[in-house]
mmCIF file of C-alpha atoms and ligand atoms in Angstrom:
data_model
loop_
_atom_site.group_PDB
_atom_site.id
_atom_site.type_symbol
_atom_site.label_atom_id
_atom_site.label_comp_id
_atom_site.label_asym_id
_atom_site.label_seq_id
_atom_site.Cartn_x
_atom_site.Cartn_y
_atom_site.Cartn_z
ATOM 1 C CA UNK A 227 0.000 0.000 0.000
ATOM 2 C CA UNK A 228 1.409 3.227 1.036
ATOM 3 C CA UNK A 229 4.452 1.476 1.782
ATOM 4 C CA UNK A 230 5.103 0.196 -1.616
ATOM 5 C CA UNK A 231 4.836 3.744 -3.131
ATOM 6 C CA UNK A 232 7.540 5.538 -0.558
ATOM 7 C CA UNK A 233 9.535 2.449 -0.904
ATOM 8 C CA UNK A 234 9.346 2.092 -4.637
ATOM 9 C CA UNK A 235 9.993 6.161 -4.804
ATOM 10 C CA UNK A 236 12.903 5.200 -2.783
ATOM 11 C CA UNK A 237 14.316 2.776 -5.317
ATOM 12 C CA UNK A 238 14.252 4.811 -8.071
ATOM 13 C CA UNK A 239 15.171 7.318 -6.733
ATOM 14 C CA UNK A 240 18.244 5.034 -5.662
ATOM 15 C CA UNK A 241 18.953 3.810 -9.014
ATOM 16 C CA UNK A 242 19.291 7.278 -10.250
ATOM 17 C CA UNK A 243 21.618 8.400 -7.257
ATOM 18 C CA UNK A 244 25.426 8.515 -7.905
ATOM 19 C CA UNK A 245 24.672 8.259 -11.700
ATOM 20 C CA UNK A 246 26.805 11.133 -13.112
ATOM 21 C CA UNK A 247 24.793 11.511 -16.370
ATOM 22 C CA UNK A 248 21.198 10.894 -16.958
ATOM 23 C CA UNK A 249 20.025 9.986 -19.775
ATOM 24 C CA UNK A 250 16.223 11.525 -21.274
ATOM 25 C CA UNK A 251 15.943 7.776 -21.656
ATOM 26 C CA UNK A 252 16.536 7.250 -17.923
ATOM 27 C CA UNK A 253 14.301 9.744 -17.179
ATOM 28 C CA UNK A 254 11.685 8.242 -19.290
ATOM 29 C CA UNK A 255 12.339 4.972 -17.704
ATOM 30 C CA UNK A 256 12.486 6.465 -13.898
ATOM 31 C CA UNK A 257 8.615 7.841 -14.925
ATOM 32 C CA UNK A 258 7.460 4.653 -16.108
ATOM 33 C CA UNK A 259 7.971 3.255 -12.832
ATOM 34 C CA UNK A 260 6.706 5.619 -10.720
ATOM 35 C CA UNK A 261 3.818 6.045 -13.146
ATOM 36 C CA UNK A 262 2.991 2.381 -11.778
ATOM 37 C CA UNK A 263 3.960 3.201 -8.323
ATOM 38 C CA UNK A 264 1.191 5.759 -8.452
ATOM 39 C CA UNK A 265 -1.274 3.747 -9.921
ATOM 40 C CA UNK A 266 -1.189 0.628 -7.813
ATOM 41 C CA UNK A 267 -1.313 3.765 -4.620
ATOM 42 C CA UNK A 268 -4.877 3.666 -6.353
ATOM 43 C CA UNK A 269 -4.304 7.267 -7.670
ATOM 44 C CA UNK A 270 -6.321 7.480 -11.031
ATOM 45 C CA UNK A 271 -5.170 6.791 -14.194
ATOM 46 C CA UNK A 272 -6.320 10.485 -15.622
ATOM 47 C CA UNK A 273 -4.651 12.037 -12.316
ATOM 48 C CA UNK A 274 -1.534 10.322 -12.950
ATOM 49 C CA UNK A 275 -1.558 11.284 -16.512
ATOM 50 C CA UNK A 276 -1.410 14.611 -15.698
ATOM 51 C CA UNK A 277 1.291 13.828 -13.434
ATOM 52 C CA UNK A 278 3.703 12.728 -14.954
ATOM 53 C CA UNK A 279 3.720 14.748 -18.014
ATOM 54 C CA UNK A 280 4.218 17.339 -15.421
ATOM 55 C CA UNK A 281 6.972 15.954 -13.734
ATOM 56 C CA UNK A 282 8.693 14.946 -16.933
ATOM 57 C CA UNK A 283 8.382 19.229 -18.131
ATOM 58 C CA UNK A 284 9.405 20.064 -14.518
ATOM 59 C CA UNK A 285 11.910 17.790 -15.077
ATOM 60 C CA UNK A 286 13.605 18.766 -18.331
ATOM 61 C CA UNK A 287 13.152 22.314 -17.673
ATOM 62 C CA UNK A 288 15.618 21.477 -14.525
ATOM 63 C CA UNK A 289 18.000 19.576 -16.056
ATOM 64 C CA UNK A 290 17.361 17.132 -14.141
ATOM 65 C CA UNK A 291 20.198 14.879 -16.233
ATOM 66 C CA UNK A 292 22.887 17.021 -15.832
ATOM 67 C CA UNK A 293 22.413 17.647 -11.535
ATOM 68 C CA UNK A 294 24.568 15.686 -9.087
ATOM 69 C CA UNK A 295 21.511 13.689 -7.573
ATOM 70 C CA UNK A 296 18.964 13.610 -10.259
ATOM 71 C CA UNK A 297 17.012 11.167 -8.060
ATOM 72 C CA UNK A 298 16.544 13.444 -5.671
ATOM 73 C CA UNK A 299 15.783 16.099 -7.888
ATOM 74 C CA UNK A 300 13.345 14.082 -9.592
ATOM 75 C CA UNK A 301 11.260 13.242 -6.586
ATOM 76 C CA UNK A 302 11.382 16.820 -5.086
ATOM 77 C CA UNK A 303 9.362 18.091 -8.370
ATOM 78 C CA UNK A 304 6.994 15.101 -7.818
ATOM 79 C CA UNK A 305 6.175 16.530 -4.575
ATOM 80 C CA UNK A 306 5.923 19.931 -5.995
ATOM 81 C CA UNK A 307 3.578 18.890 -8.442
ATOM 82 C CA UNK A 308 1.664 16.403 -6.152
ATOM 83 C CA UNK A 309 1.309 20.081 -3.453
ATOM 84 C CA UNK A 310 0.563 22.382 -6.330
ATOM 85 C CA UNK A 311 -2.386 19.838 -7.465
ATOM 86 C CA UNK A 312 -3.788 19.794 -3.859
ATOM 87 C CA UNK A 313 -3.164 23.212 -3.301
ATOM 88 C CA UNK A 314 -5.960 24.663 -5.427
ATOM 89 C CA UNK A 315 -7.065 28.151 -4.384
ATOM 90 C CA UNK A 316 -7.393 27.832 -0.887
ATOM 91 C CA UNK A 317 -9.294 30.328 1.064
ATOM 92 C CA UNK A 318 -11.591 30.380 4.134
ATOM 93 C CA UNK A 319 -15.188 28.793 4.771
ATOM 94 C CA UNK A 320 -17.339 31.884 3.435
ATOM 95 C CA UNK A 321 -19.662 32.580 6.222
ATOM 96 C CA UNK A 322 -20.688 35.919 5.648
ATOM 97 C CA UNK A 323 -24.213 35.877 5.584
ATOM 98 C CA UNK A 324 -26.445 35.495 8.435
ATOM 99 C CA UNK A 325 -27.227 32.674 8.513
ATOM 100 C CA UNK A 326 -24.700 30.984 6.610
ATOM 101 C CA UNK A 327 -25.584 27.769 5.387
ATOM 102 C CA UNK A 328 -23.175 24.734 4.919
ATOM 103 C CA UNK A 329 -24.613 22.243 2.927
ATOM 104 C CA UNK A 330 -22.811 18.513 3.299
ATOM 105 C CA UNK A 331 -23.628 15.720 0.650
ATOM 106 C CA UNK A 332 -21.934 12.434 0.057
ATOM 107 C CA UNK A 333 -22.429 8.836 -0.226
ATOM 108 C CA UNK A 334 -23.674 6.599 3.377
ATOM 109 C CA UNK A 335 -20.732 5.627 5.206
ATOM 110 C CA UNK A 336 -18.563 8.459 4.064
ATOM 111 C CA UNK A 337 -19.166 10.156 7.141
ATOM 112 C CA UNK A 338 -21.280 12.778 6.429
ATOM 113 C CA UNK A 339 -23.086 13.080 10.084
ATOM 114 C CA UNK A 340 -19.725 12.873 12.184
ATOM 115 C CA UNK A 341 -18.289 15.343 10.128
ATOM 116 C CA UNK A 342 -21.124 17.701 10.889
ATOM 117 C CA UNK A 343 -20.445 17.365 15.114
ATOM 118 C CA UNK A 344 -16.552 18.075 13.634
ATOM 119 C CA UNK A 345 -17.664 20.941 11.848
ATOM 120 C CA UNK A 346 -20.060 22.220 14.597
ATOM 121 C CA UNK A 347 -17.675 22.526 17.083
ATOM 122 C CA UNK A 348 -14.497 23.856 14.997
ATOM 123 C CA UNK A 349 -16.827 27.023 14.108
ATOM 124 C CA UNK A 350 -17.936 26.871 17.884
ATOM 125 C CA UNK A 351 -14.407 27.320 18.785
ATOM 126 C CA UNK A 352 -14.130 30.004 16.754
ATOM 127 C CA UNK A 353 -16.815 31.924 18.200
ATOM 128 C CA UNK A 354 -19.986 30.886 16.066
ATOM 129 C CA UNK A 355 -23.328 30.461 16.543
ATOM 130 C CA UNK A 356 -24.145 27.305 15.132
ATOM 131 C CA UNK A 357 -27.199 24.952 14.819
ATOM 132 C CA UNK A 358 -27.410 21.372 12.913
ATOM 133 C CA UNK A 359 -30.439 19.942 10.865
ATOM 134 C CA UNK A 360 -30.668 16.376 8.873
ATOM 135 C CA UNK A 361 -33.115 17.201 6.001
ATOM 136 C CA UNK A 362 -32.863 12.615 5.317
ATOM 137 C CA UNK A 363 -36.561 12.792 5.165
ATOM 138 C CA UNK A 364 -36.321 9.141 4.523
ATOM 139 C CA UNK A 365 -34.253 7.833 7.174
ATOM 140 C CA UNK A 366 -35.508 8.992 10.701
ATOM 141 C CA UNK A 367 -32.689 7.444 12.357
ATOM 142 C CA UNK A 368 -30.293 9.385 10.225
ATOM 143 C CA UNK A 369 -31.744 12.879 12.025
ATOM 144 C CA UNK A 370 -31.805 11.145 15.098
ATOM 145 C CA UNK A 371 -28.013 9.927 14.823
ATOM 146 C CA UNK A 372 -27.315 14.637 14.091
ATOM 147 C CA UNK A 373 -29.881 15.247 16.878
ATOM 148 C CA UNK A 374 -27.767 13.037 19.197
ATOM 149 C CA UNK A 375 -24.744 14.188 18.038
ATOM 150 C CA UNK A 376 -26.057 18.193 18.177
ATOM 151 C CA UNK A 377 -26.271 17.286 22.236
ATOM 152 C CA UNK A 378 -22.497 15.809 22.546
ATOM 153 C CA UNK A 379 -21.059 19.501 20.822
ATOM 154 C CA UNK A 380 -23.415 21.196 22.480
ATOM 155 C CA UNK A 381 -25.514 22.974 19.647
ATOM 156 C CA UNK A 382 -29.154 23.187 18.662
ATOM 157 C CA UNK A 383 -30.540 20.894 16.449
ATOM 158 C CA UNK A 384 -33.372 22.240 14.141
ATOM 159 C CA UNK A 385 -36.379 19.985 12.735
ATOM 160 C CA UNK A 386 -37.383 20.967 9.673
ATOM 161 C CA UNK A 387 -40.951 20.755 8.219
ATOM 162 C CA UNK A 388 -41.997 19.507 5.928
ATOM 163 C CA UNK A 389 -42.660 15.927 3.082
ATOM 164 C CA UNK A 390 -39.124 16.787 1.089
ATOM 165 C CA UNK A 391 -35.807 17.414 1.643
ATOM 166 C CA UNK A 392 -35.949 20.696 0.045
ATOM 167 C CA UNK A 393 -39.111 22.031 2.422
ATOM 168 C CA UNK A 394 -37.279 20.808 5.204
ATOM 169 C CA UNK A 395 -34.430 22.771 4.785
ATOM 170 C CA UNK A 396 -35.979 25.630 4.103
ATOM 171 C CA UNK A 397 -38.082 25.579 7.275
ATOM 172 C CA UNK A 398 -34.854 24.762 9.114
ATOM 173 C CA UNK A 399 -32.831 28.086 7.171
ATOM 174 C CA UNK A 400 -35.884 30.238 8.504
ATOM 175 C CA UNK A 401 -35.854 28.935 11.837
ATOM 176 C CA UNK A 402 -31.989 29.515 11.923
ATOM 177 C CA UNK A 403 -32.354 33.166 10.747
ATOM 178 C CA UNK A 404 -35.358 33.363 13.867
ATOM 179 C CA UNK A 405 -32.939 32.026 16.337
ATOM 180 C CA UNK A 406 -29.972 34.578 15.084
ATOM 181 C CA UNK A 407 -27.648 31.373 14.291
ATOM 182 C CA UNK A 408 -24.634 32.792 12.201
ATOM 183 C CA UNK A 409 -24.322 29.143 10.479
ATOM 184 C CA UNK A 410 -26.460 25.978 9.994
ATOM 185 C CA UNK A 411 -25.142 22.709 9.039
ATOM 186 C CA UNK A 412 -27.135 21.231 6.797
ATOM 187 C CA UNK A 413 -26.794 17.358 6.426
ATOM 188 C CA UNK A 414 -28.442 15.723 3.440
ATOM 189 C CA UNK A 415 -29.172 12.341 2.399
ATOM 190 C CA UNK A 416 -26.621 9.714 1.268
ATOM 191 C CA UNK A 417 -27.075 6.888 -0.493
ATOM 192 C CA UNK A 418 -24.164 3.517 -1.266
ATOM 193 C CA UNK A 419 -23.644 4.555 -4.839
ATOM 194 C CA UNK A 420 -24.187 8.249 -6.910
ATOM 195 C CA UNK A 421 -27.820 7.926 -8.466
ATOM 196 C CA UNK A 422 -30.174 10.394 -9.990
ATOM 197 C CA UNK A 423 -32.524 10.515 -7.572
ATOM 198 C CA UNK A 424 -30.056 11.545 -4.624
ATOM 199 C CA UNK A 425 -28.764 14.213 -7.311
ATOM 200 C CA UNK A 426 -31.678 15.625 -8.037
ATOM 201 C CA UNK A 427 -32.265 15.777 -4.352
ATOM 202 C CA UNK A 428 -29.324 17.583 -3.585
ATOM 203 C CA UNK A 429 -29.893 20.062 -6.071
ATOM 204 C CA UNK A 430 -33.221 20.657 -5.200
ATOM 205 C CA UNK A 431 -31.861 21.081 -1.771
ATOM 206 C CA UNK A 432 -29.086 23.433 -2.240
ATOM 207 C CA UNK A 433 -30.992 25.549 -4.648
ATOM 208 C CA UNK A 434 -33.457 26.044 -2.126
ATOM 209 C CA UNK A 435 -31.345 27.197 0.437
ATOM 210 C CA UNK A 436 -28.996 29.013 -1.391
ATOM 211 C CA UNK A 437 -26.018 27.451 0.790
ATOM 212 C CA UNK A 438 -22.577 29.427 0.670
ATOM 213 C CA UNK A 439 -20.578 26.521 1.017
ATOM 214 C CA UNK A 440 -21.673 22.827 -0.381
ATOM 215 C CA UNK A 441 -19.056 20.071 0.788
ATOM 216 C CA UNK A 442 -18.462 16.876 -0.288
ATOM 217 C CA UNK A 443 -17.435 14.652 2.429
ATOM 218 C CA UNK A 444 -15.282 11.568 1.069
ATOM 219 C CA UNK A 445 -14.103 8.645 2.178
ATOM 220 C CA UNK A 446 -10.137 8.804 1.512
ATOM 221 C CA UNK A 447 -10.761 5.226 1.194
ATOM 222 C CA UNK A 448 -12.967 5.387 -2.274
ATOM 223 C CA UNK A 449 -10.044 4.760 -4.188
ATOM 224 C CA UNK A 450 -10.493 4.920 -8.340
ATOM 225 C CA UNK A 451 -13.987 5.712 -7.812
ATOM 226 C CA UNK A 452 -13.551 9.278 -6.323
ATOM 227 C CA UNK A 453 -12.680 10.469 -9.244
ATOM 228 C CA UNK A 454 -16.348 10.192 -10.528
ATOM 229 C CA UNK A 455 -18.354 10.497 -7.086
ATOM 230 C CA UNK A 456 -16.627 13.754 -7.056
ATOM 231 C CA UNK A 457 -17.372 14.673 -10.503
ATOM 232 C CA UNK A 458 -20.853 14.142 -10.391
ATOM 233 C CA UNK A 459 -21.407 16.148 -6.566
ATOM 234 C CA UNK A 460 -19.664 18.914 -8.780
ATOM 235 C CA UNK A 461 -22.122 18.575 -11.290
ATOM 236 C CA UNK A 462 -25.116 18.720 -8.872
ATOM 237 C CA UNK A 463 -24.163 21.240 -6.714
ATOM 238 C CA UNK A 464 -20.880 23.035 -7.828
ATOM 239 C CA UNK A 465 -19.324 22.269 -4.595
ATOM 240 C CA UNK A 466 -16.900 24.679 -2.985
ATOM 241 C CA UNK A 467 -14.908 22.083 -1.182
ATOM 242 C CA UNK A 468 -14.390 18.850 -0.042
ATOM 243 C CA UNK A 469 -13.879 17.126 3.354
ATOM 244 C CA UNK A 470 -11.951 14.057 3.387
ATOM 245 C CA UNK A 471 -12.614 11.615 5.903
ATOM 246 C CA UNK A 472 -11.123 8.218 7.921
ATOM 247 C CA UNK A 473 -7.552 10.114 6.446
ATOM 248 C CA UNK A 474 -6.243 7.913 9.699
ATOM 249 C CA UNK A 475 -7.606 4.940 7.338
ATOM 250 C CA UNK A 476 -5.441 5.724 4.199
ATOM 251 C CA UNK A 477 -2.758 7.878 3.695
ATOM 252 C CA UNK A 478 -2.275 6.601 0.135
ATOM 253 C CA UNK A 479 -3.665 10.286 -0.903
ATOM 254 C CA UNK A 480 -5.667 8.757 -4.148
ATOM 255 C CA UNK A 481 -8.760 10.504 -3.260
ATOM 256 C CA UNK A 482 -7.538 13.808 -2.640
ATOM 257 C CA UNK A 483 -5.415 13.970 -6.032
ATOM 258 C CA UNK A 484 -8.835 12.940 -7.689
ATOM 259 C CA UNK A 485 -11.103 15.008 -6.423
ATOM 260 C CA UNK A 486 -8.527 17.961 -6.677
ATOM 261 C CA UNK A 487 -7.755 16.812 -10.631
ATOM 262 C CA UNK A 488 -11.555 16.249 -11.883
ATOM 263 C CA UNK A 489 -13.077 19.346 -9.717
ATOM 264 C CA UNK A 490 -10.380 21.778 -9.222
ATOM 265 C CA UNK A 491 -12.119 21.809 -5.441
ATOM 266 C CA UNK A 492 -9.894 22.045 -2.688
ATOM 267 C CA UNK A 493 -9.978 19.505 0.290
ATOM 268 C CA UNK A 494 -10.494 21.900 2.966
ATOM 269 C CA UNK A 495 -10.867 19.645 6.047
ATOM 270 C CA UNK A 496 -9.418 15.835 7.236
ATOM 271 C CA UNK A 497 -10.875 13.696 9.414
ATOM 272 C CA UNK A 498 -8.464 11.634 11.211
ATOM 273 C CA UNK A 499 -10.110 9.944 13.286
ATOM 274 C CA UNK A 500 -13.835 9.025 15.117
ATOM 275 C CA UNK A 501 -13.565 11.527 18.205
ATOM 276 C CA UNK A 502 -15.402 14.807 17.463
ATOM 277 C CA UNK A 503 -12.317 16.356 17.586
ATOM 278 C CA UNK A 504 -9.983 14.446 15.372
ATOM 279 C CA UNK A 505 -10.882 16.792 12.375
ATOM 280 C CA UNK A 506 -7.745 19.590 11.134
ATOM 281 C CA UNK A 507 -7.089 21.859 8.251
ATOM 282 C CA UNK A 508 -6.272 20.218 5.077
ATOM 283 C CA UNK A 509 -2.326 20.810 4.347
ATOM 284 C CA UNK A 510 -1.634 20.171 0.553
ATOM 285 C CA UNK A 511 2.438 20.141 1.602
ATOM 286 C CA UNK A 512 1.728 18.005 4.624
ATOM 287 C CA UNK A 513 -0.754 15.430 2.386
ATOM 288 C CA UNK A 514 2.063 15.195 -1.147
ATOM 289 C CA UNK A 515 4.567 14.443 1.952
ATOM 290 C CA UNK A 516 2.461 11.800 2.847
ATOM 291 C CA UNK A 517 1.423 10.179 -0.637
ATOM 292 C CA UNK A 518 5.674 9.975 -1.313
ATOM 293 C CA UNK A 519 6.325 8.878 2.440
HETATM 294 P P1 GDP B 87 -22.705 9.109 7.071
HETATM 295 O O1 GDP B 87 -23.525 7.915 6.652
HETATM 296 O O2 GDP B 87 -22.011 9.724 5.879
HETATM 297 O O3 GDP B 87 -23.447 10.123 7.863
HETATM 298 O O4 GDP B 87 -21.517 8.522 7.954
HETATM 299 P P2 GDP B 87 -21.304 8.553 9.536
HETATM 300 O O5 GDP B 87 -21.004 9.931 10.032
HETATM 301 O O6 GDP B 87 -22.400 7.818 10.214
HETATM 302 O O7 GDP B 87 -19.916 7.741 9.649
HETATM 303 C C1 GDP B 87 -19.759 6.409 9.214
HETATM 304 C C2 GDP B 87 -18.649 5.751 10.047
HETATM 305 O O8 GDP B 87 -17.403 6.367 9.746
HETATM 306 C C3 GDP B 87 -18.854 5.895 11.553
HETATM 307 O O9 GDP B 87 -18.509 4.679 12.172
HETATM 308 C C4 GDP B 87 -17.858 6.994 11.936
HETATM 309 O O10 GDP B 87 -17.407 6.869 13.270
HETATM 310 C C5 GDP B 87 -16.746 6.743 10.950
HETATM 311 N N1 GDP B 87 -15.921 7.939 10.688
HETATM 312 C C6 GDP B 87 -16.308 9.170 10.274
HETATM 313 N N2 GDP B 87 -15.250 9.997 10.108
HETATM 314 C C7 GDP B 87 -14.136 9.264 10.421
HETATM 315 C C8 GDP B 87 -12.712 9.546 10.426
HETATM 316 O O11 GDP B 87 -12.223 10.638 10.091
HETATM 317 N N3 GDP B 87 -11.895 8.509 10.816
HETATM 318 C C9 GDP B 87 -12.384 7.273 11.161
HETATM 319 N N4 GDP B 87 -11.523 6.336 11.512
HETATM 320 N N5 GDP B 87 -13.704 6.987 11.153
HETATM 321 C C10 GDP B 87 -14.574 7.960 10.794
#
């Protein structure tokens, strides 16, 4: 796993060490294999494209051949391109308006509803007034799971009214804006897999509600799929960041590279664990450090 991609970096990067002159045939060579490093570290296949034909301009540009320890050279640009891909435009929650909604959507399991208590009580800290609502109009144990959760941080948790997902949240903004909450978390449905229903449900949701921020909370454990789960959350609700989740899991990094290649979203948040407070500021440096080991 995420051993076999630091330790393969490592042995190409070996090969290359004490070499006096590289070839562009070396070089070629040297990307090949970490081309399949990255791969089987379940990066995907477009993201790694994109990659390496980076790293191989990067690369030539810096005369890579011609330096003393073109190994090390080699994987230093890999890591710049890996942080310059994950860096996106980064910038802060926008939680201007009162009240601010944050709108969360991704599939069951990714960890949607923990990341909500997370999120609660990082803005609490920061001197927020926040509430939580569940607008899974379907699943009345989802709300329940928020409404228990809303007691641990310490928040209010608003019921919305109403038969859709899209009335309840509305209800629940208005209620908010009565209550003189600066922010409402807003969790929405999942479901296992992307289908058109849930999209259409999210839409309808966030167009309702107008929310400032819509997050996609992922599982850093998707793998190849991410690539498309995030592409289609993009679709439905133009999302304005992502939240990566169970980063304690996996440190392989796919995810993050996918959903930063196919969206151009930055992660903003990791989980790293179950507590409510093992959530932290995504660190693109910190994360390509991490995928090279
Ligand atoms: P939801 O269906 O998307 O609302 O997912 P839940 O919030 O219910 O989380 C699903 C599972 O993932 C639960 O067992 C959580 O404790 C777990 N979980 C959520 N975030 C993290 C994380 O960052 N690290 C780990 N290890 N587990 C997490």
């Amino acid at each position: 796993m995420f051993n076999s991609l630091s330790e393969k970096l490592g042995n190409i990067a070996n090969k290359l060490r004490g070499s006096a002159r590289v070839s562009e045939a070396d070089l070629d060579a040297t990307l090949r294999e970490m081309r399949m490093a990255l791969l089987e570290a379940d990066v995907a296949l477009p993201v790694v494209r994109h990659l390496m034909s980076e790293v191989r301009e990067r690369a030539l540009g810096a005369e890579v051949a011609k330096s003393l320890q073109p190994g090390q050279v080699i994987i230093k640009i890999l890591n710049d391109a890996l942080a310059d891909l994950l860096g996106g435009q980064r910038r802060d929650l926008n939680l201007s308006k009162i009240p601010s909604v944050i709108l969360l959507c991704g599939l069951q399991g990714a960890g949607k509803t923990t990341t909500a208590g997370k999120l609660a009580r990082l803005l609490i800290g920061q001197g927020k007034k926040v509430a939580l609502t569940s607008v899974d109009a379907t699943r009345p144990a989802a709300r329940e799971q928020l409404q228990v959760l809303a007691g641990q941080v310490d928040v209010p948790y608003i019921a919305g009214d109403g038969a859709s997902a899209a009335a309840m949240a509305k209800s629940a903004v208005k209620q908010a804006g009565r209550d003189g909450h600066h922010v409402l978390i807003l969790d929405t449905a999942g479901r296992q897999v992307v289908d058109d229903e849930l999209m259409a449900e999210i839409r309808e949701v966030a167009g309702a509600v107008g929310a400032t921020e819509r997050l996609l909370v992922l599982d850093a454990m998707t793998g190849q799929t991410a690539l498309q789960i995030a592409e289609q959350f993009h679709s439905a609700v133009n999302m304005s960041g992502c939240i990566l989740t169970k980063t304690d899991a996996d440190v392989r990094g796919g995810a993050a590279l996918s959903v930063a290649h196919s969206t151009g979203v930055p992660v903003r948040y990791v989980g790293t664990g179950e507590k409510i407070d093992a959530f932290e500021l995504f660190d693109p440096q910190r994360m390509a450090g991490r995928i090279l080991g």
